[in-house]
């Protein structure tokens, strides 16, 4: 996917002023935040978080061993495991597979890795028609390949009416506004693709090392069609998604749907193992796993290894006050919200996403809801530290911080500066209790007043008191 | 009990009366209060800006200034949180300093937490009469577990009726330099908070962090609300006599 993260500021400003967008995001918040609260009340949340964190840590700590085990087990059951270093390699591997099997049409269930790689464009260039079958992803695809704005609810930024207009225009059918009718229409359109596709492409929520299986968590049922109807199934997922055992998978499944959509369990949960055997009635004849690095392996042993625990539930963005205000597009790449503010700079280059680690109030709501206890604000702060170390911050900011930090270490100079600063602000307030325009911080007073200081600093008053 | 009052830079600059209110409350609770005059800032702005070295120098300064106290109290969740939750991490490569930081951290408290759990204040002199709603500041809530403490203190004031607003635990949008770097997002978050404050029908919103106070008060006034008061927990507990001093 094209990286637009350097334009965060402008796009976020526009989104912050978009009340219609915020209305839609508020609906989503109601659904996901309240839903999660209800769902996690059914389990011992803290114990499950601890256990999930431990499982993911165990997997990541010996990633090479679990991946080798996965490869052995998957291969033994007729699968073929391929490794991709980056997005370009994903595209090359998938188009090679398509060519080898004479594929003309590929149906897809949701895969964020395919977004990372820009796979649809590569397939089209290779003469293969990609068809998104997740309803949200389908809507985006027929809307001129619009990027998703959320990792599990990709069209959260659209109203029903917008989708109704789009369907009427693209499907060339009478406009429908009842959701049941609209989904039925989409299902009818997709049905022919399901039946005529030669290849299915899916993501993978988890890989199970001990059985060589891929686990898929879905709600629409399209995932089952994609993975069982066509003769070729290609799974694309990050190398970090492996877990050691089915038992581990069971634990993680207690917390993933609850954290993601507020469901005790998703509508569909599939554990797919091996190719179609003679006694099976369905399943793919050819099964490929493309396991992707694309920046993940570099995180091993780094300050950011905690991020590899991520199970892509989206609770961090659902609960983020900034995401709730600006939505996902402003973040400019595949992953929005707090997870994106950490992953995007790590995957596309810290210098290509300078604003993202700063686009957070550090309220830590993301950290407290994360099912695998990733300290997201701490990781954002570490990225800020790297920006400072690499001198990537603007000159003015660096100078101001340096001056302030120096003053703060020299109490008498600091006291003098504070006294002067307070008098200056009082002068700006012109005797009132608020400052309406503040030259040193115009972005503060553009949207709110700045209350006037009392007049004298605490240290001045305290000194006077002690001398009385 | 020797208690060091860490006034915090924003109280020093903007609202000295909150510092004096905290001082008065601690004295009323029988503490011997010391206010080191060389104190400036805990280093949080540098820390969150990614300037680890600058933050560390200020942390060392603060540790030296307050180490002699039995407890350190700050009228701010984020400054107390900085010392308690983040100082040890600043010295992760220096065991000696790390130990000093951790030792001070465990003795550092946000004001309402200290008054409730350490000195167990039994009554508050404040004379406020009316309805208030409490905004949980992020650091206090999520770094220090400050939630029940200020409410327990407010419950000791006979004239105060507490009503909970919608989304009391949601961020007001301040976030330190975030408020300036992303002024429009910050102001929009403040607006949501102020709408919740106003819908609660409270006469005052009470909280325990200066940055959030300035943000919420500034937004309320810009929205044309001249009525809803924005009070620090220390101010309301101490009452009218101390205000404006």
PDB file of N, CA and C in Angstrom, chain A residues 8-9 13 16 19 22 29 321 325 358 360-361 363-365 381 384-385 388 397 401 404 408-409 411 414 418 422 434 436 443-454 456-459 461-462 465, chain B residues 7 9 12-17 19-20 35 37-41 47-50 52 57-58 61 86 138 142 170-171 175 178-184 186 188-189 191-192 214-215 218-219 221-222 226 245:
ATOM      1  N   UNK A   8       0.228  12.970   7.824  1.00  0.00           N
ATOM      2  CA  UNK A   8      -0.707  12.759   8.932  1.00  0.00           C
ATOM      3  C   UNK A   8      -1.354  14.050   9.411  1.00  0.00           C
ATOM      4  N   UNK A   9      -0.525  15.054   9.634  1.00  0.00           N
ATOM      5  CA  UNK A   9      -1.012  16.266  10.286  1.00  0.00           C
ATOM      6  C   UNK A   9      -2.182  16.902   9.533  1.00  0.00           C
ATOM      7  N   UNK A  13      -6.095  16.862  10.750  1.00  0.00           N
ATOM      8  CA  UNK A  13      -6.802  18.127  11.001  1.00  0.00           C
ATOM      9  C   UNK A  13      -8.135  18.138  10.285  1.00  0.00           C
ATOM     10  N   UNK A  16     -10.442  15.849  12.043  1.00  0.00           N
ATOM     11  CA  UNK A  16     -10.878  16.348  13.354  1.00  0.00           C
ATOM     12  C   UNK A  16     -12.054  17.312  13.206  1.00  0.00           C
ATOM     13  N   UNK A  19     -17.492  16.282  11.392  1.00  0.00           N
ATOM     14  CA  UNK A  19     -18.475  15.817  12.380  1.00  0.00           C
ATOM     15  C   UNK A  19     -19.218  14.572  11.891  1.00  0.00           C
ATOM     16  N   UNK A  22     -17.108  11.663  12.646  1.00  0.00           N
ATOM     17  CA  UNK A  22     -17.109  11.386  14.088  1.00  0.00           C
ATOM     18  C   UNK A  22     -18.414  10.724  14.532  1.00  0.00           C
ATOM     19  N   UNK A  29     -17.704   3.040  18.211  1.00  0.00           N
ATOM     20  CA  UNK A  29     -17.214   3.016  19.587  1.00  0.00           C
ATOM     21  C   UNK A  29     -18.251   2.345  20.479  1.00  0.00           C
ATOM     22  N   UNK A 321      -8.780   7.708  22.038  1.00  0.00           N
ATOM     23  CA  UNK A 321      -9.526   8.948  21.828  1.00  0.00           C
ATOM     24  C   UNK A 321      -9.129   9.651  20.520  1.00  0.00           C
ATOM     25  N   UNK A 325     -11.572  10.199  17.048  1.00  0.00           N
ATOM     26  CA  UNK A 325     -11.815  11.549  16.533  1.00  0.00           C
ATOM     27  C   UNK A 325     -11.438  11.688  15.060  1.00  0.00           C
ATOM     28  N   UNK A 358       3.885  10.611  17.839  1.00  0.00           N
ATOM     29  CA  UNK A 358       3.494  11.773  18.639  1.00  0.00           C
ATOM     30  C   UNK A 358       1.978  11.972  18.658  1.00  0.00           C
ATOM     31  N   UNK A 360      -0.541  10.894  19.992  1.00  0.00           N
ATOM     32  CA  UNK A 360      -1.182  10.206  21.098  1.00  0.00           C
ATOM     33  C   UNK A 360      -1.070  11.083  22.334  1.00  0.00           C
ATOM     34  N   UNK A 361      -2.116  11.059  23.163  1.00  0.00           N
ATOM     35  CA  UNK A 361      -2.065  11.861  24.392  1.00  0.00           C
ATOM     36  C   UNK A 361      -1.369  11.098  25.518  1.00  0.00           C
ATOM     37  N   UNK A 363      -2.571   8.611  27.047  1.00  0.00           N
ATOM     38  CA  UNK A 363      -3.576   8.342  28.088  1.00  0.00           C
ATOM     39  C   UNK A 363      -3.529   6.886  28.534  1.00  0.00           C
ATOM     40  N   UNK A 364      -2.898   6.041  27.723  1.00  0.00           N
ATOM     41  CA  UNK A 364      -2.695   4.618  28.045  1.00  0.00           C
ATOM     42  C   UNK A 364      -3.977   3.794  28.104  1.00  0.00           C
ATOM     43  N   UNK A 365      -5.040   4.278  27.497  1.00  0.00           N
ATOM     44  CA  UNK A 365      -6.247   3.460  27.415  1.00  0.00           C
ATOM     45  C   UNK A 365      -5.951   2.234  26.538  1.00  0.00           C
ATOM     46  N   UNK A 381       6.913   6.202  22.965  1.00  0.00           N
ATOM     47  CA  UNK A 381       7.929   7.067  23.553  1.00  0.00           C
ATOM     48  C   UNK A 381       9.321   6.654  23.091  1.00  0.00           C
ATOM     49  N   UNK A 384       9.886   8.071  19.831  1.00  0.00           N
ATOM     50  CA  UNK A 384      10.200   9.498  19.959  1.00  0.00           C
ATOM     51  C   UNK A 384      11.671   9.676  20.315  1.00  0.00           C
ATOM     52  N   UNK A 385      12.156   8.806  21.225  1.00  0.00           N
ATOM     53  CA  UNK A 385      13.564   8.880  21.608  1.00  0.00           C
ATOM     54  C   UNK A 385      14.467   8.644  20.397  1.00  0.00           C
ATOM     55  N   UNK A 388      14.688  11.708  18.349  1.00  0.00           N
ATOM     56  CA  UNK A 388      15.584  12.695  18.946  1.00  0.00           C
ATOM     57  C   UNK A 388      17.040  12.292  18.686  1.00  0.00           C
ATOM     58  N   UNK A 397      11.655  22.884  17.789  1.00  0.00           N
ATOM     59  CA  UNK A 397      11.243  22.048  18.914  1.00  0.00           C
ATOM     60  C   UNK A 397      12.451  21.640  19.751  1.00  0.00           C
ATOM     61  N   UNK A 401      13.027  22.816  23.673  1.00  0.00           N
ATOM     62  CA  UNK A 401      13.160  21.809  24.718  1.00  0.00           C
ATOM     63  C   UNK A 401      14.487  21.929  25.455  1.00  0.00           C
ATOM     64  N   UNK A 404      14.398  24.974  27.732  1.00  0.00           N
ATOM     65  CA  UNK A 404      13.564  24.731  28.905  1.00  0.00           C
ATOM     66  C   UNK A 404      14.248  23.775  29.886  1.00  0.00           C
ATOM     67  N   UNK A 408      15.368  24.549  33.688  1.00  0.00           N
ATOM     68  CA  UNK A 408      14.812  23.767  34.798  1.00  0.00           C
ATOM     69  C   UNK A 408      15.904  23.203  35.698  1.00  0.00           C
ATOM     70  N   UNK A 409      17.115  23.142  35.192  1.00  0.00           N
ATOM     71  CA  UNK A 409      18.221  22.660  36.028  1.00  0.00           C
ATOM     72  C   UNK A 409      18.940  23.805  36.764  1.00  0.00           C
ATOM     73  N   UNK A 411      17.741  26.602  39.087  1.00  0.00           N
ATOM     74  CA  UNK A 411      16.558  27.125  39.777  1.00  0.00           C
ATOM     75  C   UNK A 411      16.434  28.648  39.820  1.00  0.00           C
ATOM     76  N   UNK A 414      15.544  29.816  36.446  1.00  0.00           N
ATOM     77  CA  UNK A 414      14.209  29.308  36.164  1.00  0.00           C
ATOM     78  C   UNK A 414      13.164  30.182  36.848  1.00  0.00           C
ATOM     79  N   UNK A 418      10.283  32.174  35.017  1.00  0.00           N
ATOM     80  CA  UNK A 418       8.887  31.874  35.344  1.00  0.00           C
ATOM     81  C   UNK A 418       8.147  33.164  35.699  1.00  0.00           C
ATOM     82  N   UNK A 422       5.028  34.551  33.502  1.00  0.00           N
ATOM     83  CA  UNK A 422       3.702  34.758  34.083  1.00  0.00           C
ATOM     84  C   UNK A 422       3.238  36.201  33.850  1.00  0.00           C
ATOM     85  N   UNK A 434      -8.742  35.187  30.817  1.00  0.00           N
ATOM     86  CA  UNK A 434      -8.384  34.248  29.748  1.00  0.00           C
ATOM     87  C   UNK A 434      -7.639  34.951  28.618  1.00  0.00           C
ATOM     88  N   UNK A 436      -7.159  34.924  24.591  1.00  0.00           N
ATOM     89  CA  UNK A 436      -7.881  34.414  23.419  1.00  0.00           C
ATOM     90  C   UNK A 436      -6.963  34.104  22.238  1.00  0.00           C
ATOM     91  N   UNK A 443      -1.816  27.240  18.159  1.00  0.00           N
ATOM     92  CA  UNK A 443      -2.670  26.066  17.962  1.00  0.00           C
ATOM     93  C   UNK A 443      -3.491  25.765  19.223  1.00  0.00           C
ATOM     94  N   UNK A 444      -3.025  26.243  20.377  1.00  0.00           N
ATOM     95  CA  UNK A 444      -3.856  26.093  21.582  1.00  0.00           C
ATOM     96  C   UNK A 444      -5.075  27.002  21.471  1.00  0.00           C
ATOM     97  N   UNK A 445      -4.804  28.289  21.218  1.00  0.00           N
ATOM     98  CA  UNK A 445      -5.909  29.252  21.275  1.00  0.00           C
ATOM     99  C   UNK A 445      -6.782  29.254  20.023  1.00  0.00           C
ATOM    100  N   UNK A 446      -6.395  28.487  19.003  1.00  0.00           N
ATOM    101  CA  UNK A 446      -7.286  28.382  17.839  1.00  0.00           C
ATOM    102  C   UNK A 446      -8.594  27.709  18.243  1.00  0.00           C
ATOM    103  N   UNK A 447      -8.522  26.765  19.163  1.00  0.00           N
ATOM    104  CA  UNK A 447      -9.717  25.990  19.497  1.00  0.00           C
ATOM    105  C   UNK A 447     -10.229  26.173  20.912  1.00  0.00           C
ATOM    106  N   UNK A 448      -9.492  26.897  21.732  1.00  0.00           N
ATOM    107  CA  UNK A 448      -9.928  27.097  23.126  1.00  0.00           C
ATOM    108  C   UNK A 448      -9.168  28.275  23.707  1.00  0.00           C
ATOM    109  N   UNK A 449      -9.674  28.799  24.831  1.00  0.00           N
ATOM    110  CA  UNK A 449      -8.971  29.884  25.518  1.00  0.00           C
ATOM    111  C   UNK A 449      -7.838  29.306  26.347  1.00  0.00           C
ATOM    112  N   UNK A 450      -6.945  30.189  26.750  1.00  0.00           N
ATOM    113  CA  UNK A 450      -5.914  29.774  27.698  1.00  0.00           C
ATOM    114  C   UNK A 450      -6.152  30.557  28.989  1.00  0.00           C
ATOM    115  N   UNK A 451      -6.463  29.854  30.079  1.00  0.00           N
ATOM    116  CA  UNK A 451      -6.730  30.585  31.318  1.00  0.00           C
ATOM    117  C   UNK A 451      -5.516  31.412  31.759  1.00  0.00           C
ATOM    118  N   UNK A 452      -5.803  32.564  32.362  1.00  0.00           N
ATOM    119  CA  UNK A 452      -4.734  33.463  32.791  1.00  0.00           C
ATOM    120  C   UNK A 452      -4.097  32.947  34.087  1.00  0.00           C
ATOM    121  N   UNK A 453      -2.779  33.073  34.208  1.00  0.00           N
ATOM    122  CA  UNK A 453      -2.164  32.705  35.485  1.00  0.00           C
ATOM    123  C   UNK A 453      -2.627  33.661  36.593  1.00  0.00           C
ATOM    124  N   UNK A 454      -2.491  33.195  37.827  1.00  0.00           N
ATOM    125  CA  UNK A 454      -2.970  34.020  38.943  1.00  0.00           C
ATOM    126  C   UNK A 454      -2.256  35.353  39.044  1.00  0.00           C
ATOM    127  N   UNK A 456       1.270  35.867  40.400  1.00  0.00           N
ATOM    128  CA  UNK A 456       2.617  35.631  40.910  1.00  0.00           C
ATOM    129  C   UNK A 456       2.827  34.132  41.026  1.00  0.00           C
ATOM    130  N   UNK A 457       4.077  33.713  40.924  1.00  0.00           N
ATOM    131  CA  UNK A 457       4.332  32.271  40.962  1.00  0.00           C
ATOM    132  C   UNK A 457       4.262  31.778  42.409  1.00  0.00           C
ATOM    133  N   UNK A 458       4.099  30.474  42.535  1.00  0.00           N
ATOM    134  CA  UNK A 458       4.059  29.875  43.866  1.00  0.00           C
ATOM    135  C   UNK A 458       5.334  30.221  44.626  1.00  0.00           C
ATOM    136  N   UNK A 459       6.456  30.113  43.916  1.00  0.00           N
ATOM    137  CA  UNK A 459       7.714  30.316  44.643  1.00  0.00           C
ATOM    138  C   UNK A 459       7.854  31.749  45.139  1.00  0.00           C
ATOM    139  N   UNK A 461       5.316  33.736  46.037  1.00  0.00           N
ATOM    140  CA  UNK A 461       4.387  33.876  47.151  1.00  0.00           C
ATOM    141  C   UNK A 461       4.885  33.134  48.396  1.00  0.00           C
ATOM    142  N   UNK A 462       5.479  31.983  48.163  1.00  0.00           N
ATOM    143  CA  UNK A 462       5.950  31.165  49.277  1.00  0.00           C
ATOM    144  C   UNK A 462       7.078  31.873  50.015  1.00  0.00           C
ATOM    145  N   UNK A 465       5.609  34.619  52.101  1.00  0.00           N
ATOM    146  CA  UNK A 465       4.951  34.058  53.280  1.00  0.00           C
ATOM    147  C   UNK A 465       5.932  33.670  54.356  1.00  0.00           C
TER     148      UNK A 465
ATOM    149  N   UNK B   7       5.466  20.915  44.207  1.00  0.00           N
ATOM    150  CA  UNK B   7       4.414  21.857  43.786  1.00  0.00           C
ATOM    151  C   UNK B   7       4.001  21.620  42.336  1.00  0.00           C
ATOM    152  N   UNK B   9       5.503  22.306  38.135  1.00  0.00           N
ATOM    153  CA  UNK B   9       5.797  23.548  37.418  1.00  0.00           C
ATOM    154  C   UNK B   9       4.529  24.300  37.020  1.00  0.00           C
ATOM    155  N   UNK B  12       3.040  26.086  40.021  1.00  0.00           N
ATOM    156  CA  UNK B  12       3.906  27.228  40.318  1.00  0.00           C
ATOM    157  C   UNK B  12       3.583  28.403  39.401  1.00  0.00           C
ATOM    158  N   UNK B  13       3.452  28.122  38.125  1.00  0.00           N
ATOM    159  CA  UNK B  13       3.230  29.187  37.143  1.00  0.00           C
ATOM    160  C   UNK B  13       1.789  29.684  37.144  1.00  0.00           C
ATOM    161  N   UNK B  14       0.867  28.754  37.121  1.00  0.00           N
ATOM    162  CA  UNK B  14      -0.514  29.111  36.794  1.00  0.00           C
ATOM    163  C   UNK B  14      -1.436  29.268  38.010  1.00  0.00           C
ATOM    164  N   UNK B  15      -1.338  28.348  38.961  1.00  0.00           N
ATOM    165  CA  UNK B  15      -2.314  28.323  40.042  1.00  0.00           C
ATOM    166  C   UNK B  15      -1.651  28.077  41.393  1.00  0.00           C
ATOM    167  N   UNK B  16      -0.886  29.080  41.880  1.00  0.00           N
ATOM    168  CA  UNK B  16      -0.224  28.905  43.189  1.00  0.00           C
ATOM    169  C   UNK B  16      -1.202  28.538  44.303  1.00  0.00           C
ATOM    170  N   UNK B  17      -2.438  29.005  44.193  1.00  0.00           N
ATOM    171  CA  UNK B  17      -3.385  28.723  45.281  1.00  0.00           C
ATOM    172  C   UNK B  17      -3.598  27.224  45.477  1.00  0.00           C
ATOM    173  N   UNK B  19      -1.224  25.025  45.141  1.00  0.00           N
ATOM    174  CA  UNK B  19      -0.061  24.615  45.925  1.00  0.00           C
ATOM    175  C   UNK B  19      -0.277  24.908  47.412  1.00  0.00           C
ATOM    176  N   UNK B  20      -0.811  26.105  47.673  1.00  0.00           N
ATOM    177  CA  UNK B  20      -1.062  26.454  49.078  1.00  0.00           C
ATOM    178  C   UNK B  20      -2.189  25.624  49.671  1.00  0.00           C
ATOM    179  N   UNK B  35       9.023  22.309  51.606  1.00  0.00           N
ATOM    180  CA  UNK B  35       8.882  22.685  50.195  1.00  0.00           C
ATOM    181  C   UNK B  35      10.260  23.102  49.680  1.00  0.00           C
ATOM    182  N   UNK B  37      12.993  24.754  47.884  1.00  0.00           N
ATOM    183  CA  UNK B  37      12.813  25.939  47.033  1.00  0.00           C
ATOM    184  C   UNK B  37      13.529  25.811  45.685  1.00  0.00           C
ATOM    185  N   UNK B  38      14.425  24.847  45.592  1.00  0.00           N
ATOM    186  CA  UNK B  38      15.143  24.699  44.316  1.00  0.00           C
ATOM    187  C   UNK B  38      14.367  23.831  43.318  1.00  0.00           C
ATOM    188  N   UNK B  39      13.215  23.320  43.726  1.00  0.00           N
ATOM    189  CA  UNK B  39      12.467  22.409  42.832  1.00  0.00           C
ATOM    190  C   UNK B  39      11.962  23.151  41.593  1.00  0.00           C
ATOM    191  N   UNK B  40      11.932  22.432  40.470  1.00  0.00           N
ATOM    192  CA  UNK B  40      11.393  23.023  39.234  1.00  0.00           C
ATOM    193  C   UNK B  40      10.383  22.065  38.605  1.00  0.00           C
ATOM    194  N   UNK B  41      10.893  21.098  37.834  1.00  0.00           N
ATOM    195  CA  UNK B  41       9.990  20.242  37.067  1.00  0.00           C
ATOM    196  C   UNK B  41      10.455  18.801  37.189  1.00  0.00           C
ATOM    197  N   UNK B  47      10.812  13.843  28.904  1.00  0.00           N
ATOM    198  CA  UNK B  47      10.650  12.392  28.798  1.00  0.00           C
ATOM    199  C   UNK B  47       9.701  12.036  27.654  1.00  0.00           C
ATOM    200  N   UNK B  48       8.557  12.714  27.611  1.00  0.00           N
ATOM    201  CA  UNK B  48       7.582  12.395  26.573  1.00  0.00           C
ATOM    202  C   UNK B  48       7.952  12.948  25.212  1.00  0.00           C
ATOM    203  N   UNK B  49       8.887  13.885  25.191  1.00  0.00           N
ATOM    204  CA  UNK B  49       9.352  14.392  23.900  1.00  0.00           C
ATOM    205  C   UNK B  49      10.442  13.494  23.330  1.00  0.00           C
ATOM    206  N   UNK B  50      10.894  12.532  24.116  1.00  0.00           N
ATOM    207  CA  UNK B  50      11.933  11.624  23.632  1.00  0.00           C
ATOM    208  C   UNK B  50      13.336  12.034  24.048  1.00  0.00           C
ATOM    209  N   UNK B  52      15.512  11.654  26.591  1.00  0.00           N
ATOM    210  CA  UNK B  52      15.744  10.830  27.764  1.00  0.00           C
ATOM    211  C   UNK B  52      16.844  11.404  28.660  1.00  0.00           C
ATOM    212  N   UNK B  57      18.446  14.040  33.818  1.00  0.00           N
ATOM    213  CA  UNK B  57      19.121  15.066  34.625  1.00  0.00           C
ATOM    214  C   UNK B  57      18.144  15.703  35.617  1.00  0.00           C
ATOM    215  N   UNK B  58      16.906  15.961  35.131  1.00  0.00           N
ATOM    216  CA  UNK B  58      15.910  16.549  36.023  1.00  0.00           C
ATOM    217  C   UNK B  58      15.451  15.555  37.079  1.00  0.00           C
ATOM    218  N   UNK B  61      17.979  15.541  39.806  1.00  0.00           N
ATOM    219  CA  UNK B  61      17.828  16.755  40.615  1.00  0.00           C
ATOM    220  C   UNK B  61      16.680  16.587  41.622  1.00  0.00           C
ATOM    221  N   UNK B  86       7.766   6.010  36.137  1.00  0.00           N
ATOM    222  CA  UNK B  86       8.728   6.127  35.036  1.00  0.00           C
ATOM    223  C   UNK B  86      10.184   6.397  35.443  1.00  0.00           C
ATOM    224  N   UNK B 138      -5.834  10.875  33.250  1.00  0.00           N
ATOM    225  CA  UNK B 138      -5.319   9.599  32.723  1.00  0.00           C
ATOM    226  C   UNK B 138      -4.197   8.996  33.559  1.00  0.00           C
ATOM    227  N   UNK B 142      -4.650   5.553  35.430  1.00  0.00           N
ATOM    228  CA  UNK B 142      -4.076   4.345  34.851  1.00  0.00           C
ATOM    229  C   UNK B 142      -2.652   4.050  35.295  1.00  0.00           C
ATOM    230  N   UNK B 170     -12.404   9.091  30.258  1.00  0.00           N
ATOM    231  CA  UNK B 170     -11.832   9.353  28.940  1.00  0.00           C
ATOM    232  C   UNK B 170     -10.948  10.595  28.950  1.00  0.00           C
ATOM    233  N   UNK B 171      -9.902  10.523  28.161  1.00  0.00           N
ATOM    234  CA  UNK B 171      -8.910  11.597  28.089  1.00  0.00           C
ATOM    235  C   UNK B 171      -9.549  12.918  27.656  1.00  0.00           C
ATOM    236  N   UNK B 175      -2.665  15.967  27.114  1.00  0.00           N
ATOM    237  CA  UNK B 175      -1.496  15.213  26.639  1.00  0.00           C
ATOM    238  C   UNK B 175      -0.203  15.993  26.527  1.00  0.00           C
ATOM    239  N   UNK B 178       1.152  17.442  23.178  1.00  0.00           N
ATOM    240  CA  UNK B 178       0.128  17.034  22.206  1.00  0.00           C
ATOM    241  C   UNK B 178      -0.867  18.169  21.975  1.00  0.00           C
ATOM    242  N   UNK B 179      -1.205  18.889  23.079  1.00  0.00           N
ATOM    243  CA  UNK B 179      -2.208  19.953  23.014  1.00  0.00           C
ATOM    244  C   UNK B 179      -1.795  21.061  22.052  1.00  0.00           C
ATOM    245  N   UNK B 180      -0.498  21.188  21.824  1.00  0.00           N
ATOM    246  CA  UNK B 180      -0.004  22.230  20.922  1.00  0.00           C
ATOM    247  C   UNK B 180       0.368  21.643  19.560  1.00  0.00           C
ATOM    248  N   UNK B 181       0.974  20.437  19.594  1.00  0.00           N
ATOM    249  CA  UNK B 181       1.374  19.794  18.332  1.00  0.00           C
ATOM    250  C   UNK B 181       0.167  19.457  17.477  1.00  0.00           C
ATOM    251  N   UNK B 182      -0.871  18.966  18.127  1.00  0.00           N
ATOM    252  CA  UNK B 182      -2.092  18.604  17.407  1.00  0.00           C
ATOM    253  C   UNK B 182      -3.265  19.354  18.032  1.00  0.00           C
ATOM    254  N   UNK B 183      -3.163  20.692  17.971  1.00  0.00           N
ATOM    255  CA  UNK B 183      -4.130  21.555  18.643  1.00  0.00           C
ATOM    256  C   UNK B 183      -5.569  21.263  18.275  1.00  0.00           C
ATOM    257  N   UNK B 184      -5.817  20.972  17.005  1.00  0.00           N
ATOM    258  CA  UNK B 184      -7.218  20.780  16.606  1.00  0.00           C
ATOM    259  C   UNK B 184      -7.802  19.464  17.124  1.00  0.00           C
ATOM    260  N   UNK B 186      -6.730  17.937  19.814  1.00  0.00           N
ATOM    261  CA  UNK B 186      -6.783  18.149  21.251  1.00  0.00           C
ATOM    262  C   UNK B 186      -8.029  18.948  21.643  1.00  0.00           C
ATOM    263  N   UNK B 188     -10.763  19.231  19.992  1.00  0.00           N
ATOM    264  CA  UNK B 188     -11.976  18.438  19.726  1.00  0.00           C
ATOM    265  C   UNK B 188     -12.237  17.447  20.865  1.00  0.00           C
ATOM    266  N   UNK B 189     -11.166  16.847  21.384  1.00  0.00           N
ATOM    267  CA  UNK B 189     -11.311  15.941  22.525  1.00  0.00           C
ATOM    268  C   UNK B 189     -11.797  16.701  23.753  1.00  0.00           C
ATOM    269  N   UNK B 191     -13.581  19.293  23.715  1.00  0.00           N
ATOM    270  CA  UNK B 191     -14.993  19.630  23.500  1.00  0.00           C
ATOM    271  C   UNK B 191     -15.903  18.477  23.937  1.00  0.00           C
ATOM    272  N   UNK B 192     -15.513  17.253  23.558  1.00  0.00           N
ATOM    273  CA  UNK B 192     -16.317  16.098  23.968  1.00  0.00           C
ATOM    274  C   UNK B 192     -16.380  16.018  25.490  1.00  0.00           C
ATOM    275  N   UNK B 214      -6.465  23.346  32.725  1.00  0.00           N
ATOM    276  CA  UNK B 214      -6.335  24.468  31.775  1.00  0.00           C
ATOM    277  C   UNK B 214      -7.056  24.148  30.479  1.00  0.00           C
ATOM    278  N   UNK B 215      -6.940  22.891  30.063  1.00  0.00           N
ATOM    279  CA  UNK B 215      -7.563  22.466  28.816  1.00  0.00           C
ATOM    280  C   UNK B 215      -9.085  22.526  28.921  1.00  0.00           C
ATOM    281  N   UNK B 218     -10.313  26.183  29.555  1.00  0.00           N
ATOM    282  CA  UNK B 218     -10.165  26.954  28.319  1.00  0.00           C
ATOM    283  C   UNK B 218     -11.235  26.614  27.296  1.00  0.00           C
ATOM    284  N   UNK B 219     -11.574  25.336  27.220  1.00  0.00           N
ATOM    285  CA  UNK B 219     -12.583  24.924  26.232  1.00  0.00           C
ATOM    286  C   UNK B 219     -13.986  25.325  26.685  1.00  0.00           C
ATOM    287  N   UNK B 221     -14.865  27.864  28.464  1.00  0.00           N
ATOM    288  CA  UNK B 221     -15.053  29.303  28.259  1.00  0.00           C
ATOM    289  C   UNK B 221     -15.202  29.621  26.769  1.00  0.00           C
ATOM    290  N   UNK B 222     -14.412  28.948  25.938  1.00  0.00           N
ATOM    291  CA  UNK B 222     -14.523  29.203  24.493  1.00  0.00           C
ATOM    292  C   UNK B 222     -15.890  28.763  23.980  1.00  0.00           C
ATOM    293  N   UNK B 226     -19.758  30.195  31.006  1.00  0.00           N
ATOM    294  CA  UNK B 226     -19.088  31.061  31.985  1.00  0.00           C
ATOM    295  C   UNK B 226     -19.398  30.588  33.400  1.00  0.00           C
ATOM    296  N   UNK B 245      -5.546  33.265  47.572  1.00  0.00           N
ATOM    297  CA  UNK B 245      -4.412  33.716  48.388  1.00  0.00           C
ATOM    298  C   UNK B 245      -3.133  33.663  47.597  1.00  0.00           C
TER     299      UNK B 245
END
